[in-house]
Short mmCIF file of C-alpha atoms in Angstrom, two decimals:
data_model
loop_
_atom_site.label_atom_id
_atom_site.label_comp_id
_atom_site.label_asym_id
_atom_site.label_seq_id
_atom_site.Cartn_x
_atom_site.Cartn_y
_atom_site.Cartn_z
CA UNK A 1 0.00 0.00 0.00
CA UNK A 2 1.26 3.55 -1.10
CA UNK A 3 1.15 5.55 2.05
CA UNK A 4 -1.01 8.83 1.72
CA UNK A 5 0.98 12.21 0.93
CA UNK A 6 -0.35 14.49 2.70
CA UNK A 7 -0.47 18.11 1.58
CA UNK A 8 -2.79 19.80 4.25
CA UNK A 9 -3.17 19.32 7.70
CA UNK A 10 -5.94 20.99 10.37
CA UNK A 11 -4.85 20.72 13.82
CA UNK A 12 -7.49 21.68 15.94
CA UNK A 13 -8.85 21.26 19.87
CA UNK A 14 -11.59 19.31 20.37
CA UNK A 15 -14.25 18.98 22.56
CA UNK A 16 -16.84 16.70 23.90
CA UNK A 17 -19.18 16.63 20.70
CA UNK A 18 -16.05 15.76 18.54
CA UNK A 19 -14.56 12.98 20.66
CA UNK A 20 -15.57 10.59 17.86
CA UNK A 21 -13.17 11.83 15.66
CA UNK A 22 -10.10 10.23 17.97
CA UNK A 23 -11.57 6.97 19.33
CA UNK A 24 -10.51 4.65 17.26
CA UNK A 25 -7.13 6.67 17.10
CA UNK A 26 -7.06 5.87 20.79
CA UNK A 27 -8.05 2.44 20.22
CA UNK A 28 -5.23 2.15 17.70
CA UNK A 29 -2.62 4.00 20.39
CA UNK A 30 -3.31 1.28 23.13
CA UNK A 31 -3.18 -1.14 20.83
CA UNK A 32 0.61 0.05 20.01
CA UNK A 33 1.08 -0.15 23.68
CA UNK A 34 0.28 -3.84 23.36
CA UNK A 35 -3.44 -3.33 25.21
CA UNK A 36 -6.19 -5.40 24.02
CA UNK A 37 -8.35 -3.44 21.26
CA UNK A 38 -11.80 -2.10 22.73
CA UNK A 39 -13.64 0.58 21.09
CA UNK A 40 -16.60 1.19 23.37
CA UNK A 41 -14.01 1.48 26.35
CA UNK A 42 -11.99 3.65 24.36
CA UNK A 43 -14.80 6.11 23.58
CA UNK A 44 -15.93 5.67 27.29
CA UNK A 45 -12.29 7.18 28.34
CA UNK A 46 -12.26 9.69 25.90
CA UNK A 47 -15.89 11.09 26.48
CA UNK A 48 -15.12 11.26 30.52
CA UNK A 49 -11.83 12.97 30.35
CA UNK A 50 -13.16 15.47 27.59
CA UNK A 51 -16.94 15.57 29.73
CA UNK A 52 -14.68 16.68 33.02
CA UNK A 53 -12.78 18.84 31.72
CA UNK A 54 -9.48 16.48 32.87
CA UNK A 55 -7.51 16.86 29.21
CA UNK A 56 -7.15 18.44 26.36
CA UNK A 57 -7.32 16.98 22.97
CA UNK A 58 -5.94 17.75 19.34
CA UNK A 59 -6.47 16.09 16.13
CA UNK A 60 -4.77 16.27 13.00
CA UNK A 61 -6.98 16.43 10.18
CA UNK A 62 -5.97 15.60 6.49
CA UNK A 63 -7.98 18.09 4.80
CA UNK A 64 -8.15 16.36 1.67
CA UNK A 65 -9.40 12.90 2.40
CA UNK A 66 -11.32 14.72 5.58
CA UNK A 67 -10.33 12.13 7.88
CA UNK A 68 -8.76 12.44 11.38
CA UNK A 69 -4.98 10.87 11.15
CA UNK A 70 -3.42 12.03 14.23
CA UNK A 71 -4.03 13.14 18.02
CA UNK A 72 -2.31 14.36 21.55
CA UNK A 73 -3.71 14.37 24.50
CA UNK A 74 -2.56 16.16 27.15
CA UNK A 75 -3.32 15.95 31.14
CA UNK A 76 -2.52 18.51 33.63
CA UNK A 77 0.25 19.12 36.18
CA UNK A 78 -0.15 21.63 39.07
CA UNK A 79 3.06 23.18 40.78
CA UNK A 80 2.66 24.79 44.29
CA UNK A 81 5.88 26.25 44.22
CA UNK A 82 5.64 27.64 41.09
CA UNK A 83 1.94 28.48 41.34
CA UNK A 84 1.19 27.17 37.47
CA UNK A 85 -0.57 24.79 35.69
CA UNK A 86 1.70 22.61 33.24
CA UNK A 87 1.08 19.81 31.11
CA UNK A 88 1.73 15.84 30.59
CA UNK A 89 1.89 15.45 26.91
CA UNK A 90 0.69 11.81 27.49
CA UNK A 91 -0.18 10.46 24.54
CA UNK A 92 0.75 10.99 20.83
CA UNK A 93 -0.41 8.90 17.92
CA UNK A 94 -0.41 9.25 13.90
CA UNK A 95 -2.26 6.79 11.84
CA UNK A 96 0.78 4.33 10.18
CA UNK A 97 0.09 4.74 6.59
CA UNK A 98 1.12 9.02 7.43
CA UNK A 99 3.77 8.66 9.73
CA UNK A 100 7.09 11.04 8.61
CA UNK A 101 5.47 13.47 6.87
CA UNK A 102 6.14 16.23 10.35
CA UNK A 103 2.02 15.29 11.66
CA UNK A 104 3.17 14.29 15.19
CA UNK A 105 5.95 17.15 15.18
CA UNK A 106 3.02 19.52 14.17
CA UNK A 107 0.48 17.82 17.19
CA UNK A 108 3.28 18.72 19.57
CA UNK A 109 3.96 22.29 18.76
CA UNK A 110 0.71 22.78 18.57
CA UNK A 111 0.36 21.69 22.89
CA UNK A 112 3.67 23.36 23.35
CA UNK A 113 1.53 26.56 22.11
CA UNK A 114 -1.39 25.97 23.84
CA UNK A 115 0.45 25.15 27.47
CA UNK A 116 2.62 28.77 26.55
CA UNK A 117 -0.49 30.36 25.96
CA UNK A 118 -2.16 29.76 29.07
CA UNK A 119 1.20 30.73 31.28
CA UNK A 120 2.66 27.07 31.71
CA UNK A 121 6.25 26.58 32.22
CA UNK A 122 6.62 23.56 30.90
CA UNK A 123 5.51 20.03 28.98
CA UNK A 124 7.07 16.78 29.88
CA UNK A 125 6.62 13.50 28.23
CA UNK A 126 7.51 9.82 28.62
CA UNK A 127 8.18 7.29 25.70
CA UNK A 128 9.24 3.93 25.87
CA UNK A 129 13.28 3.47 25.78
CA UNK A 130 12.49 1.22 22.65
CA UNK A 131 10.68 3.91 20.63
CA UNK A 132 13.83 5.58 19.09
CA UNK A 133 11.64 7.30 16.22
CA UNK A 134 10.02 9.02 18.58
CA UNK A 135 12.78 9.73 21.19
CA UNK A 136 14.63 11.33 17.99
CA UNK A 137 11.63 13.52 16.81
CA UNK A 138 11.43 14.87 21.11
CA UNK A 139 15.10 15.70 21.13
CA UNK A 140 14.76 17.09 17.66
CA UNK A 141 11.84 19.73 19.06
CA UNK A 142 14.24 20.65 21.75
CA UNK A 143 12.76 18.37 24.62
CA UNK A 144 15.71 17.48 27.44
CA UNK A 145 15.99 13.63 28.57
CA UNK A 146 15.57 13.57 32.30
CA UNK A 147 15.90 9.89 33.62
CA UNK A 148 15.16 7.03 32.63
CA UNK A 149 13.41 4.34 34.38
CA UNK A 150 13.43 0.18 32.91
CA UNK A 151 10.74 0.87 30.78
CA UNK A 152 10.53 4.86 30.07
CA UNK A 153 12.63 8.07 29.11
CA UNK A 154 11.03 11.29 30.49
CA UNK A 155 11.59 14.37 28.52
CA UNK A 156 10.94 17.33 29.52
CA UNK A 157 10.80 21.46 27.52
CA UNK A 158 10.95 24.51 29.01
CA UNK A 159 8.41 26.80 27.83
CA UNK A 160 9.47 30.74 27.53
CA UNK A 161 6.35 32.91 28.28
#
């Protein structure tokens, strides 16, 4: 199969009326993560996070085959001492057939600029320490490795207000 060249990308935030637009995204991410494949529990996690207000959600559109290809979800992270709200960028997927065409680089700048817009001071990650595509395209962005634990890097990027 030719994999999909993709000329134009939407990245937008969505909210609880557009949470079927991810699911099976989702579904597809846990299934990378070696979890058993479950849509209705899927859209069950995705509606209560979004319904709560407990994440925050973008999607990569490909604007010519209108389809969703891509998402990030992000959780919060409170800091006393600091007094701000920062962010977990906990999960990042892009559909297989578009992967390397600069989607997930795009789905990360895009929470980097949200979390800087709303006066955090930072967005840390994990990934696993077998996911070298990924650990390449964080260090590429300008994300620092922190530790390490058996399973897991954590990265971490300092956002400038």
């Amino acid at each position: 199969m030719t994999e999909p060249i993709v000329n134009n990308i939407t990245i937008k935030q969505i909210g609880l009326t557009e949470a079927h637009l991810i699911v099976g995204l989702f579904n597809q991410y846990r299934i990378f993560y070696k979890q058993f494949s479950d849509i209705g529990m899927a859209s069950a996690f995705i509606n209560e996070r979004l319904q709560h207000n407990e994440s925050v959600i973008f999607v990569a559109i490909d604007d010519d085959r209108l389809q969703p290809v891509g998402f990030t979800q992000l959780y919060p992270k409170y800091s006393s001492v600091k007094l701000s709200k920062n962010w977990i960028l906990n999960d990042l997927y892009v559909a297989e057939d578009y992967r390397k065409q600069g989607i997930g680089e795009k789905l990360i700048k895009t929470a980097m600029d949200f979390a800087r817009n709303n006066g955090s001071t930072f967005v840390q990650l994990e990934t696993a320490i077998n996911n070298f595509t990924a650990q390449h395209l964080y260090e590429s962005i300008g994300f620092v490795k922190q530790g390490n634990d058996e399973e897991f890097f954590l990265y971490k990027i300092a956002l400038n207000s």
